[in-house]
Coordinates of C-alpha atoms in Angstrom, one line a residue:
Chain K
M1 CA -7.1 -36.0 -8.1
K2 CA -5.6 -38.5 -5.9
R3 CA -3.0 -35.9 -5.2
M4 CA -5.3 -32.9 -4.9
V5 CA -7.2 -35.1 -2.2
R6 CA -4.0 -35.7 -0.3
T7 CA -3.2 -31.9 -0.6
L8 CA -6.4 -30.8 0.9
A9 CA -6.0 -33.3 3.7
D10 CA -3.1 -31.7 4.5
V11 CA -4.1 -28.4 4.8
V12 CA -7.1 -29.5 6.9
R13 CA -4.7 -31.5 9.3
G14 CA -2.4 -28.2 9.4
T15 CA -5.3 -25.8 10.1
R16 CA -6.4 -27.9 13.0
T17 CA -3.1 -27.1 14.6
K18 CA -3.1 -23.5 13.5
Y19 CA -6.5 -23.0 15.1
L20 CA -5.4 -24.6 18.3
V21 CA -2.2 -22.2 18.3
L22 CA -4.4 -19.3 17.3
T23 CA -6.9 -20.0 20.3
L24 CA -4.2 -20.4 23.0
I25 CA -2.6 -17.1 21.9
V26 CA -6.1 -15.7 22.2
G27 CA -6.0 -17.1 25.7
V28 CA -2.9 -16.1 26.6
V29 CA -3.8 -12.4 25.5
I30 CA -6.3 -12.7 27.4
I31 CA -4.7 -13.9 30.7
I32 CA -2.2 -10.6 30.4
G33 CA -5.1 -8.3 29.4
T34 CA -6.8 -9.3 32.7
V35 CA -3.6 -9.0 35.0
I36 CA -2.6 -5.6 33.3
S37 CA -6.2 -3.9 33.9
P38 CA -9.3 -4.9 36.4
F39 CA -11.3 -3.2 33.7
F40 CA -10.5 -5.3 30.7
L41 CA -12.7 -8.7 32.0
T42 CA -15.8 -6.3 32.0
L43 CA -19.0 -7.2 29.9
G44 CA -19.1 -3.6 28.6
N45 CA -15.0 -3.5 27.6
F46 CA -15.6 -7.1 26.1
Q47 CA -18.4 -6.2 24.1
N48 CA -16.3 -2.8 23.0
V49 CA -13.8 -5.4 21.7
L50 CA -15.9 -7.5 19.7
V51 CA -17.5 -4.8 18.2
V52 CA -14.1 -3.5 16.9
A53 CA -13.4 -6.6 16.3
S54 CA -16.4 -7.3 14.2
I55 CA -15.9 -4.1 11.9
M56 CA -12.3 -5.0 11.3
G57 CA -13.2 -9.0 10.5
V58 CA -15.9 -7.7 8.3
A59 CA -13.0 -5.9 6.1
A60 CA -10.5 -8.4 6.4
V61 CA -13.1 -11.2 5.6
G62 CA -13.2 -9.1 2.2
Q63 CA -9.3 -9.2 2.1
T64 CA -9.1 -12.4 2.4
F65 CA -10.8 -12.8 -0.7
A66 CA -8.2 -11.1 -2.4
L67 CA -5.4 -12.7 -0.8
L68 CA -6.5 -16.3 -1.2
I69 CA -6.3 -15.2 -5.2
R70 CA -2.7 -13.8 -4.2
E71 CA -3.6 -10.5 -4.9
L72 CA -4.3 -7.5 -2.3
D73 CA -6.8 -5.0 -2.1
L74 CA -5.4 -1.7 -0.5
S75 CA -8.9 0.5 -1.4
V76 CA -10.6 -1.5 1.6
G77 CA -10.2 1.7 3.8
S78 CA -11.0 4.4 1.3
V79 CA -14.2 2.5 0.6
M80 CA -15.1 2.3 4.0
S81 CA -14.7 6.0 4.7
L82 CA -16.3 6.7 1.2
V83 CA -19.6 4.9 2.6
V84 CA -19.8 6.6 6.2
V85 CA -19.5 10.0 4.4
V86 CA -22.4 9.0 1.7
L87 CA -24.3 7.6 5.0
V88 CA -24.2 10.5 7.1
A89 CA -25.0 12.5 3.8
I90 CA -28.1 11.0 3.4
Q91 CA -30.9 12.9 5.5
G92 CA -34.5 11.4 5.6
S93 CA -34.8 8.4 8.2
S94 CA -37.8 6.8 7.1
V95 CA -37.4 2.9 6.5
L96 CA -37.3 3.4 2.7
D97 CA -34.5 5.8 2.8
L98 CA -32.4 3.9 4.8
T99 CA -32.7 1.1 2.9
V100 CA -32.2 2.4 0.0
A101 CA -28.9 3.9 1.3
V102 CA -27.6 0.8 2.3
L103 CA -28.2 -0.8 -0.6
A104 CA -26.4 2.1 -2.8
C105 CA -23.4 1.8 -0.3
L106 CA -23.5 -1.7 -1.1
V107 CA -23.9 -1.3 -5.0
L108 CA -20.9 1.5 -4.1
G109 CA -18.7 -1.0 -2.9
A110 CA -19.2 -3.8 -5.1
A111 CA -18.7 -1.6 -8.0
I112 CA -15.2 -0.4 -6.9
G113 CA -14.5 -4.0 -5.8
A114 CA -15.2 -4.7 -9.7
L115 CA -13.6 -1.8 -11.1
N116 CA -10.6 -3.5 -9.3
G117 CA -11.4 -6.7 -10.5
L118 CA -11.7 -5.9 -13.9
F119 CA -8.2 -4.1 -14.1
V120 CA -6.5 -7.1 -12.5
A121 CA -8.3 -10.0 -14.3
W122 CA -8.7 -8.5 -18.1
A123 CA -6.2 -5.4 -18.2
R124 CA -3.7 -7.4 -16.3
A125 CA -2.4 -5.3 -14.2
S126 CA -0.9 -5.5 -11.0
S127 CA -3.4 -5.2 -7.9
L128 CA -0.6 -3.4 -5.7
I129 CA -0.9 -0.3 -8.3
V130 CA -4.8 -0.7 -9.6
T131 CA -6.0 -0.9 -5.8
L132 CA -3.3 2.0 -5.2
A133 CA -5.4 4.2 -7.5
T134 CA -8.8 3.4 -6.7
M135 CA -7.7 3.9 -2.8
V136 CA -6.3 7.1 -3.8
L137 CA -9.7 8.0 -6.2
A138 CA -12.3 6.7 -3.6
Q139 CA -10.3 8.8 -0.7
G140 CA -10.4 11.8 -3.1
I141 CA -14.7 11.2 -3.4
A142 CA -14.9 11.0 0.2
L143 CA -13.1 14.2 1.3
Q144 CA -15.0 16.0 -1.8
L145 CA -18.4 14.9 -0.2
R146 CA -17.3 15.8 3.3
K147 CA -14.0 18.1 4.3
S148 CA -13.5 17.4 7.8
P149 CA -15.3 15.4 10.4
G150 CA -18.8 15.6 11.4
G151 CA -22.7 15.4 10.8
T152 CA -24.8 13.0 12.3
L153 CA -26.4 9.3 11.1
P154 CA -30.0 9.7 11.4
S155 CA -31.0 7.8 14.7
G156 CA -33.4 5.1 13.2
F157 CA -30.3 4.0 11.6
S158 CA -27.5 4.1 14.3
A159 CA -29.7 2.5 17.0
P160 CA -30.3 -0.9 15.5
L161 CA -26.6 -1.1 14.6
R162 CA -25.4 -0.1 17.7
G163 CA -27.9 -2.3 19.5
Y164 CA -27.5 -5.7 21.6
V165 CA -29.5 -9.0 21.6
Y166 CA -29.2 -10.5 24.6
G167 CA -26.1 -8.5 25.8
V168 CA -24.7 -9.5 21.9
P169 CA -23.8 -6.6 19.7
V170 CA -25.6 -6.5 16.8
A171 CA -22.2 -5.6 14.7
L172 CA -21.1 -8.9 15.9
L173 CA -24.2 -10.9 15.0
I174 CA -23.9 -9.5 11.5
F175 CA -20.2 -10.5 11.2
L176 CA -20.8 -14.0 12.6
G177 CA -23.7 -14.2 9.9
I178 CA -21.1 -13.2 7.1
L179 CA -18.3 -15.2 8.5
L180 CA -20.7 -18.4 8.1
V181 CA -21.7 -17.4 4.6
A182 CA -17.9 -16.9 3.5
W183 CA -17.0 -20.1 5.3
F184 CA -19.7 -22.1 4.1
F185 CA -19.1 -20.9 0.3
L186 CA -15.2 -20.9 0.4
G187 CA -14.9 -24.5 1.7
R188 CA -18.4 -26.3 0.9
T189 CA -19.1 -25.1 -2.7
R190 CA -17.7 -25.4 -6.5
L191 CA -17.2 -21.5 -6.6
G192 CA -14.9 -21.6 -3.4
S193 CA -12.9 -24.4 -4.8
H194 CA -12.4 -22.6 -7.7
I195 CA -11.4 -19.3 -5.9
Y196 CA -8.7 -21.6 -4.3
A197 CA -7.5 -23.1 -7.7
T198 CA -7.1 -19.9 -9.0
G199 CA -4.9 -18.7 -6.0
M200 CA -2.9 -21.9 -6.1
D201 CA -2.0 -21.6 -9.9
D202 CA -4.2 -19.9 -12.4
Q203 CA -2.5 -21.6 -14.9
S204 CA -3.7 -24.9 -14.5
A205 CA -7.1 -23.9 -12.7
R206 CA -7.8 -22.5 -16.3
L207 CA -6.6 -25.0 -18.1
A208 CA -8.8 -27.2 -15.5
G209 CA -12.0 -25.3 -16.7
V210 CA -12.0 -22.4 -13.9
G211 CA -13.2 -19.3 -15.2
V212 CA -9.9 -17.4 -13.7
S213 CA -10.9 -14.1 -14.5
K214 CA -14.4 -14.4 -13.4
M215 CA -13.1 -15.7 -10.0
K216 CA -10.7 -12.7 -9.8
V217 CA -13.5 -10.2 -10.4
L218 CA -15.7 -12.1 -7.8
C219 CA -13.1 -11.8 -5.2
F220 CA -12.3 -8.5 -5.5
M221 CA -16.0 -7.5 -5.6
L222 CA -16.6 -9.5 -2.5
A223 CA -13.4 -7.4 -0.9
G224 CA -15.3 -4.1 -2.1
L225 CA -18.8 -5.3 -0.9
L226 CA -17.7 -6.4 2.5
A227 CA -15.7 -3.2 3.1
A228 CA -18.9 -1.1 2.3
V229 CA -20.4 -3.5 4.8
S230 CA -17.7 -2.9 7.5
G231 CA -18.3 0.8 6.6
I232 CA -21.5 0.8 7.6
L233 CA -21.1 -0.6 10.9
M234 CA -18.6 1.8 11.4
A235 CA -21.2 4.4 10.7
G236 CA -23.4 2.8 13.2
R237 CA -20.7 3.1 16.2
L238 CA -19.3 6.7 15.2
S239 CA -23.0 8.1 14.4
S240 CA -21.3 10.6 12.5
A241 CA -18.6 11.1 9.3
D242 CA -15.0 11.0 9.5
P243 CA -13.7 11.0 5.6
R244 CA -10.3 9.7 6.8
V245 CA -11.5 7.1 9.4
G246 CA -10.8 4.0 6.9
E247 CA -7.5 5.4 6.5
P248 CA -5.5 2.4 8.9
F249 CA -7.8 -0.3 7.8
A250 CA -5.9 -1.5 4.6
F251 CA -3.1 -2.1 6.8
E252 CA -5.0 -3.4 9.5
S253 CA -7.3 -5.6 7.4
I254 CA -3.8 -7.2 5.6
T255 CA -2.7 -7.8 9.7
A256 CA -5.7 -9.8 10.4
V257 CA -5.7 -11.6 7.2
V258 CA -2.0 -12.5 8.0
L259 CA -2.3 -13.3 11.1
G260 CA -5.0 -15.8 10.7
G261 CA -2.5 -17.9 8.3
T262 CA -3.7 -17.1 4.6
T263 CA -0.5 -16.1 3.2
F264 CA 0.8 -14.0 0.3
V265 CA 1.6 -17.6 -1.9
G266 CA -2.1 -17.7 -2.7
G267 CA -4.8 -20.6 -2.4
Q268 CA -3.9 -21.0 1.4
G269 CA -6.1 -20.1 4.5
G270 CA -9.3 -19.0 5.0
V271 CA -11.9 -16.9 6.7
I272 CA -12.0 -18.4 9.9
G273 CA -8.5 -17.7 10.9
T274 CA -9.1 -14.1 9.7
A275 CA -11.9 -14.1 12.2
Y276 CA -8.9 -14.8 15.0
G277 CA -6.8 -12.3 13.5
A278 CA -9.3 -9.6 14.0
L279 CA -10.5 -10.7 17.5
L280 CA -6.4 -10.7 18.4
I281 CA -5.8 -7.1 16.9
A282 CA -8.9 -5.6 18.7
L283 CA -7.9 -7.4 21.9
V284 CA -4.2 -6.4 21.7
R285 CA -5.2 -2.9 20.9
N286 CA -7.8 -2.7 23.9
I287 CA -5.2 -3.8 26.0
L288 CA -2.5 -1.5 25.0
N289 CA -5.2 1.4 25.2
L290 CA -6.0 0.5 28.9
A291 CA -2.6 -0.1 29.6
D292 CA -2.3 3.8 28.6
V293 CA 0.2 3.4 26.2
S294 CA 0.8 6.2 23.5
P295 CA -0.4 5.5 20.5
F296 CA 2.7 6.4 19.1
Y297 CA 4.1 3.0 20.6
Q298 CA 0.9 1.3 19.2
Y299 CA 2.3 2.2 15.8
V300 CA 5.6 0.8 16.5
A301 CA 3.9 -2.2 18.2
R302 CA 1.7 -2.8 15.2
G303 CA 4.2 -3.1 12.4
L304 CA 7.0 -5.2 15.0
I305 CA 3.7 -7.9 15.7
L306 CA 3.0 -8.0 11.9
F307 CA 6.6 -8.6 11.1
I308 CA 6.8 -11.1 13.8
I309 CA 4.0 -13.4 12.8
V310 CA 4.8 -13.4 9.0
A311 CA 8.1 -14.5 10.4
A312 CA 6.8 -17.3 12.5
Y313 CA 4.1 -18.4 9.7
S314 CA 7.0 -18.5 7.0
S315 CA 9.4 -20.3 9.4
S316 CA 6.7 -22.7 10.4
H317 CA 7.1 -26.0 8.6
L318 CA 3.1 -26.7 8.5
L319 CA 2.8 -23.5 6.1
R320 CA 5.9 -23.8 4.0
R321 CA 5.3 -24.1 0.7
R322 CA 6.9 -21.7 -1.8
T323 CA 6.1 -20.5 -5.2
Chain T
M1 CA 18.0 0.8 -25.7
H2 CA 18.4 0.6 -29.6
A3 CA 15.7 1.2 -31.6
P4 CA 14.0 -1.5 -33.4
P5 CA 13.5 -0.9 -37.3
V6 CA 10.5 1.2 -38.0
R7 CA 8.0 -0.6 -40.4
S8 CA 4.8 1.4 -40.4
A9 CA 3.0 4.5 -38.9
A10 CA 1.1 2.3 -36.7
A11 CA 4.5 -0.1 -35.9
S12 CA 6.3 3.7 -34.6
L13 CA 3.6 4.6 -32.6
R14 CA 3.7 1.5 -30.7
W15 CA 7.5 2.0 -30.2
I16 CA 7.2 5.4 -28.9
L17 CA 4.3 4.5 -26.2
R18 CA 6.3 1.1 -25.2
G19 CA 8.0 1.4 -21.9
G20 CA 9.6 4.5 -20.7
R21 CA 9.2 6.8 -23.8
A22 CA 5.6 7.0 -23.3
T23 CA 5.9 9.2 -20.1
Y24 CA 7.8 11.8 -21.9
V25 CA 4.9 12.0 -24.6
G26 CA 2.3 12.2 -21.3
V27 CA 4.9 15.1 -20.1
A28 CA 4.6 16.9 -23.4
L29 CA 0.6 16.5 -23.1
V30 CA 0.3 17.9 -20.0
L31 CA 2.5 20.6 -20.4
V32 CA 0.7 21.6 -23.6
F33 CA -2.5 21.4 -21.6
A34 CA -0.8 23.4 -18.8
I35 CA 0.1 26.0 -21.0
F36 CA -2.8 26.3 -22.4
A37 CA -4.9 26.7 -19.0
S38 CA -2.4 29.1 -17.9
P39 CA 0.3 31.0 -20.4
R40 CA 2.5 31.6 -17.6
F41 CA 3.0 28.3 -17.2
A42 CA 5.3 28.3 -20.1
R43 CA 8.0 30.8 -18.5
P44 CA 11.5 29.5 -18.1
D45 CA 11.4 29.9 -14.5
N46 CA 8.4 28.3 -14.1
L47 CA 9.5 25.2 -15.9
L48 CA 12.9 25.4 -14.0
D49 CA 11.1 25.3 -11.1
L50 CA 9.2 22.2 -11.9
V51 CA 12.2 20.5 -12.5
R52 CA 13.2 21.4 -8.9
R53 CA 10.5 20.3 -7.3
A54 CA 10.4 16.7 -9.4
S55 CA 13.8 16.1 -8.0
Y56 CA 12.4 15.5 -4.5
L57 CA 10.3 12.9 -6.2
G58 CA 12.8 11.9 -8.7
V59 CA 15.4 10.9 -6.2
V60 CA 13.6 8.4 -4.4
A61 CA 11.8 7.1 -7.1
L62 CA 15.5 5.9 -8.8
G63 CA 15.5 4.0 -5.6
Q64 CA 12.1 2.6 -6.0
T65 CA 13.1 1.4 -9.6
V66 CA 16.0 -0.4 -8.1
V67 CA 13.8 -2.4 -6.0
I68 CA 11.3 -2.8 -8.3
V69 CA 13.9 -4.2 -10.8
T70 CA 14.7 -7.4 -8.3
G71 CA 11.1 -7.8 -8.2
G72 CA 10.6 -6.4 -4.7
V73 CA 8.6 -3.0 -4.0
D74 CA 9.3 -0.8 -1.2
L75 CA 6.3 0.7 0.1
S76 CA 8.2 1.9 3.3
V77 CA 10.0 4.8 1.3
G78 CA 7.3 7.3 2.3
E79 CA 7.9 7.0 6.1
T80 CA 11.6 6.8 5.5
I81 CA 11.4 10.3 3.9
S82 CA 8.9 11.9 6.9
L83 CA 11.7 10.2 9.5
S84 CA 15.0 11.4 7.3
A85 CA 13.1 15.3 7.1
L86 CA 12.2 15.1 10.8
L87 CA 16.1 13.9 11.7
I88 CA 17.4 17.3 9.7
T89 CA 15.3 19.6 11.3
E90 CA 15.3 18.4 14.8
V91 CA 18.9 17.8 14.7
T92 CA 20.1 20.5 13.5
L93 CA 17.3 23.0 15.1
G94 CA 18.5 25.3 12.5
R95 CA 22.3 25.5 13.2
S96 CA 24.3 25.1 9.7
G97 CA 27.0 23.7 11.9
M98 CA 25.2 20.7 12.6
A99 CA 23.9 20.1 8.7
V100 CA 26.5 17.7 7.9
P101 CA 26.3 15.3 11.3
A102 CA 22.5 15.4 10.5
I103 CA 22.9 14.3 6.7
L104 CA 25.2 11.7 7.4
L105 CA 22.6 10.6 10.5
A106 CA 19.6 10.7 8.1
L107 CA 21.5 8.6 5.1
G108 CA 22.8 6.1 7.6
M109 CA 19.0 5.7 8.9
G110 CA 18.1 5.3 5.1
L111 CA 20.8 2.7 5.1
A112 CA 19.5 1.0 8.1
V113 CA 15.9 0.8 7.1
G114 CA 16.9 -1.1 3.8
L115 CA 19.0 -3.0 4.9
V116 CA 16.7 -4.5 7.9
N117 CA 14.0 -4.6 5.0
G118 CA 16.4 -6.7 2.5
L119 CA 17.2 -8.9 5.5
A120 CA 13.8 -9.4 6.3
V121 CA 13.0 -10.3 2.5
T122 CA 16.0 -12.7 1.7
R123 CA 17.1 -14.1 5.1
L124 CA 13.0 -14.8 6.6
K125 CA 11.6 -15.1 2.9
L126 CA 8.9 -12.8 3.5
P127 CA 6.7 -11.2 0.8
P128 CA 8.1 -7.8 0.3
V129 CA 4.6 -6.2 0.6
V130 CA 4.1 -7.3 3.9
V131 CA 7.9 -6.5 5.2
T132 CA 7.9 -2.6 3.8
L133 CA 4.0 -2.1 4.9
A134 CA 5.2 -3.3 8.6
M135 CA 8.2 -1.1 8.5
M136 CA 6.3 1.6 6.7
I137 CA 3.7 1.4 10.3
T138 CA 7.1 1.0 12.5
L139 CA 8.8 4.1 11.1
K140 CA 5.5 6.0 11.4
G141 CA 5.4 5.3 15.3
V142 CA 8.9 6.2 15.7
Y143 CA 9.0 9.4 14.1
L144 CA 5.9 10.3 15.9
L145 CA 7.5 9.3 19.2
Y146 CA 10.9 11.0 17.9
C147 CA 8.8 14.4 17.8
N148 CA 5.9 13.5 19.9
A149 CA 4.0 14.5 16.8
A150 CA 5.0 18.3 17.4
P151 CA 7.8 18.8 15.5
R152 CA 9.9 22.3 16.2
G153 CA 13.0 22.5 14.4
L154 CA 14.2 24.3 11.5
A155 CA 16.4 23.6 8.3
P156 CA 19.8 25.1 8.3
A157 CA 20.2 27.7 5.7
S158 CA 22.9 25.3 4.0
I159 CA 20.3 22.9 3.3
R160 CA 17.7 25.5 2.6
F161 CA 20.1 26.6 -0.5
W162 CA 20.5 23.0 -1.3
A163 CA 17.1 22.2 -1.8
T164 CA 15.8 25.4 -3.2
E165 CA 18.3 27.8 -4.7
R166 CA 19.8 27.7 -8.3
I167 CA 23.5 28.1 -9.6
A168 CA 23.9 31.5 -11.8
G169 CA 19.9 32.1 -11.0
I170 CA 19.6 29.2 -13.6
I171 CA 20.2 25.6 -12.8
P172 CA 18.2 24.2 -9.3
V173 CA 20.9 22.6 -7.0
A174 CA 18.3 20.0 -6.3
A175 CA 17.9 19.0 -9.9
L176 CA 21.8 18.8 -10.2
T177 CA 21.8 16.6 -7.2
W178 CA 19.0 14.5 -8.9
V179 CA 21.1 14.3 -12.2
F180 CA 24.0 13.3 -10.3
V181 CA 22.0 10.2 -8.6
G182 CA 20.5 9.8 -11.8
L183 CA 24.1 9.2 -13.6
L184 CA 25.2 7.2 -10.7
V185 CA 22.3 4.7 -10.8
W186 CA 22.5 5.0 -14.8
F187 CA 26.1 3.4 -14.3
A188 CA 25.5 1.1 -11.9
L189 CA 22.5 -0.6 -13.6
Y190 CA 24.0 -0.4 -17.3
R191 CA 27.7 -0.1 -16.9
T192 CA 28.8 -2.5 -14.2
A193 CA 28.0 -6.4 -13.7
Y194 CA 26.3 -5.5 -10.6
G195 CA 23.6 -3.8 -12.5
R196 CA 23.3 -7.2 -14.8
R197 CA 22.9 -9.0 -11.5
L198 CA 19.8 -6.8 -10.4
Y199 CA 18.4 -7.4 -13.6
A200 CA 19.2 -11.1 -13.7
T201 CA 17.9 -11.7 -10.1
G202 CA 14.4 -9.6 -11.1
G203 CA 14.0 -11.9 -13.9
N204 CA 14.8 -15.4 -12.7
P205 CA 16.3 -15.4 -9.1
L206 CA 17.2 -19.4 -9.2
A207 CA 18.7 -19.1 -12.4
T208 CA 20.7 -16.4 -11.3
W209 CA 21.8 -18.2 -7.8
V210 CA 22.7 -21.3 -9.8
A211 CA 25.0 -19.2 -12.0
G212 CA 27.0 -18.1 -9.5
V213 CA 25.4 -14.9 -8.1
R214 CA 24.7 -14.1 -4.6
T215 CA 21.2 -13.2 -5.2
D216 CA 20.4 -12.4 -1.4
A217 CA 23.5 -9.8 -1.3
V218 CA 21.9 -8.4 -4.2
V219 CA 18.5 -7.9 -3.3
V220 CA 19.7 -6.5 0.2
S221 CA 21.6 -4.1 -1.6
A222 CA 18.8 -2.7 -3.8
Y223 CA 16.8 -2.2 -0.7
M224 CA 19.4 -0.3 0.6
I225 CA 19.6 1.9 -2.2
A226 CA 15.8 2.6 -1.9
G227 CA 16.7 3.5 1.4
V228 CA 19.5 6.1 1.1
A229 CA 17.3 7.4 -1.7
A230 CA 14.5 8.0 0.4
A231 CA 16.8 9.6 3.3
L232 CA 18.0 12.1 0.3
S233 CA 14.7 12.8 -0.8
G234 CA 13.8 13.7 2.8
I235 CA 16.9 15.5 3.6
L236 CA 16.2 17.9 0.2
L237 CA 12.5 17.9 1.3
A238 CA 13.3 19.3 4.9
G239 CA 15.1 22.1 3.0
F240 CA 12.5 22.7 0.8
V241 CA 10.1 23.2 3.5
G242 CA 12.2 24.9 5.9
Y243 CA 10.9 23.5 9.0
G244 CA 9.8 20.3 10.7
V245 CA 6.4 18.6 9.6
V246 CA 4.7 15.5 10.3
G247 CA 4.1 13.3 7.8
A248 CA 6.5 15.2 5.2
G249 CA 6.7 12.1 2.9
D250 CA 2.9 10.7 2.7
T251 CA 2.6 11.0 -0.6
Y252 CA 5.9 9.9 -1.8
M253 CA 5.3 6.3 -1.6
M254 CA 2.3 6.2 -4.0
N255 CA 4.3 8.7 -6.4
S256 CA 7.3 6.7 -6.2
V257 CA 5.9 3.5 -7.4
A258 CA 3.9 5.3 -9.9
A259 CA 7.0 7.2 -11.4
A260 CA 8.8 3.8 -11.7
I261 CA 5.8 1.8 -13.0
L262 CA 4.8 4.8 -15.9
G263 CA 8.5 4.4 -16.9
G264 CA 8.3 0.9 -17.9
A265 CA 8.9 -0.9 -14.5
T266 CA 7.0 -4.0 -13.8
F267 CA 6.3 -6.1 -10.4
A268 CA 7.5 -9.0 -12.4
G269 CA 10.8 -7.6 -11.8
A270 CA 13.5 -7.4 -14.6
R271 CA 12.2 -4.0 -16.3
G272 CA 12.5 -0.5 -15.4
S273 CA 14.9 2.3 -16.4
V274 CA 16.2 5.3 -15.1
F275 CA 15.4 7.3 -18.1
G276 CA 11.5 6.0 -17.9
T277 CA 11.6 6.7 -14.1
T278 CA 12.9 10.1 -14.7
G279 CA 9.9 10.9 -17.4
G280 CA 7.4 9.3 -14.4
A281 CA 8.9 11.3 -11.8
L282 CA 8.2 14.3 -14.3
F283 CA 4.9 13.7 -15.2
M284 CA 3.7 12.7 -11.9
T285 CA 5.0 16.5 -10.4
L286 CA 3.3 18.3 -13.7
L287 CA 0.3 16.5 -13.5
L288 CA -0.1 17.8 -9.6
S289 CA 1.4 21.2 -10.6
L290 CA -1.4 21.2 -13.7
L291 CA -4.2 20.2 -11.3
T292 CA -3.0 23.2 -9.1
V293 CA -3.0 25.5 -11.9
L294 CA -6.4 24.2 -12.7
G295 CA -7.5 25.1 -9.3
L296 CA -8.5 21.8 -7.7
Q297 CA -9.0 21.3 -4.1
Y298 CA -7.3 18.4 -2.4
S299 CA -9.8 16.0 -2.9
A300 CA -10.4 16.8 -6.4
K301 CA -6.7 16.4 -7.1
L302 CA -6.7 12.9 -5.7
M303 CA -9.4 11.8 -7.7
A304 CA -7.8 13.0 -10.6
Q305 CA -4.5 11.0 -9.4
G306 CA -6.5 8.1 -9.1
L307 CA -8.0 8.5 -12.3
V308 CA -4.7 9.0 -14.3
L309 CA -3.2 6.3 -12.6
L310 CA -6.0 4.0 -13.8
L311 CA -5.7 5.0 -17.2
I312 CA -2.3 4.5 -17.5
V313 CA -2.4 1.2 -16.0
Y314 CA -4.8 0.3 -18.6
A315 CA -2.4 1.6 -21.0
Y316 CA 0.3 -0.1 -20.0
S317 CA -1.2 -3.4 -19.2
R318 CA -1.9 -4.8 -22.3
Q319 CA 1.9 -5.0 -23.9
A320 CA 3.7 -5.5 -20.2
G321 CA 3.8 -9.0 -18.3
R322 CA 2.5 -9.1 -15.1
S323 CA 2.9 -11.6 -11.4
G324 CA 0.6 -11.3 -8.7
A325 CA 1.1 -8.6 -6.1

């Protein structure tokens, strides 16, 4: 127990330095953006960046739960696509219709997550192959429901999602709410520490009385649920359905999580870092767009950035703890 | 590799369903099903054609298996295939005289991609999933930039012959290539000290290193083999398609992993066989072909693939060890 306390203290100390560094990086990126384009530092552009960061952030917070238990969820993007397609397929626009639609999407996301979790926890399959399978499955369903981009979201639905409260995008408020709850849940509750314990060493955690299998299913359900929320926000932003809109998000959400310092070792990191990660990705992408960089170069840039970040983390002494 | 003494019907059933053998049961089942769905499926001509199509996947799946045996995974093989196919069509622009340089260039590219993957995994000690995911996105950007998302090249006749024609009207040249690569990998894995080192590294890298094996070099070589195998698949695919396309290799990442896993490889490492992966590649190709025969659309095919994969993962999971992603 004493050792546990000391380890946690180390983690907290390391975490503070990490947030400092991440805040500095965000600052530097903002300065670079300001230099590159006069349009960068405008309210409209920042609102846009924050909406993009929020949509990615919600999915990435879900992905954080998967990485914390040493797994990963490749199905996040397909779940988003599926949710967008389902929402646009809903025709009614009364409050009741929309509530039912949103609930249905959340249940759908959580159900796909539960499927992933059950396969990983009880069938003891690797999350890589399981979530690859559900990724293909959900993508197939989305394409079955809608072959090509189109359709419109009822305005009664998209209007509130695209709205602003005193200039703050609603999507950002939703993201911050989710972030707060996730942070409290992981850092301040018993279940949260059980998740960390499962990720650090599931055998020891099991011996210590943690319901390891339940924790794994829970984490995948949260990943699926949050992917669905992210899909709903995405639908609000697009106002129409694209059955492939979520495709890049499996990669992007993992990048955001890893950027925020949650490692593949398991049991390390947290959602605040992930929020930084999502913000950084949104900022960098925005700057590349403003600088008129070809989207093809952006692929290369994204790949290299992920590469460099992971290398930087793994070589920094502060997070060096290999299994 | 050798049969345990068969004791009862249940035991022998378990033996048949273990590891790579199960894929051949799957192949037989899908085949029977397909023949019922469409009797023309059973024509020797069609079956040979299936083997030819399976060889594009089969070659890259062998490379993927070598990486998985060391305890890694290569998610960048799909984009390596796409880039390799593109190099063939864009460099040659259909001229047979340029075929050899283009092939060497593509294979060299695969080797380089594998080298970078391997060095990142061993030197920087990064998780293979992240390294190869980053490589995947980078390569996608590279090939989109290279052809400006609008490829205009053609595959030379010689490579088209290699990928699609048959010797004496019977044996597909591509399938011969597959058999050749399979024998090569089989020999390397089971008849050389190098093969033992691969399995040992996958089983327990530290113990293997202590035993005097340069495990880093072994891992790097595995990624290079995967890179070259992917490049070779890309060359064949370029010959099959005949002209340059964007994203020729998109489906090959998932299918190569699936073929290896179906064939008995596990992400924990030290498991996987040439025999099993070959069956896995045949199975995945047959499955897709069956879905086409059934008249399913692309979306339904994706769903069916996902479901079958889940089903098989479940069937396997109870017997194999596992590790985290």
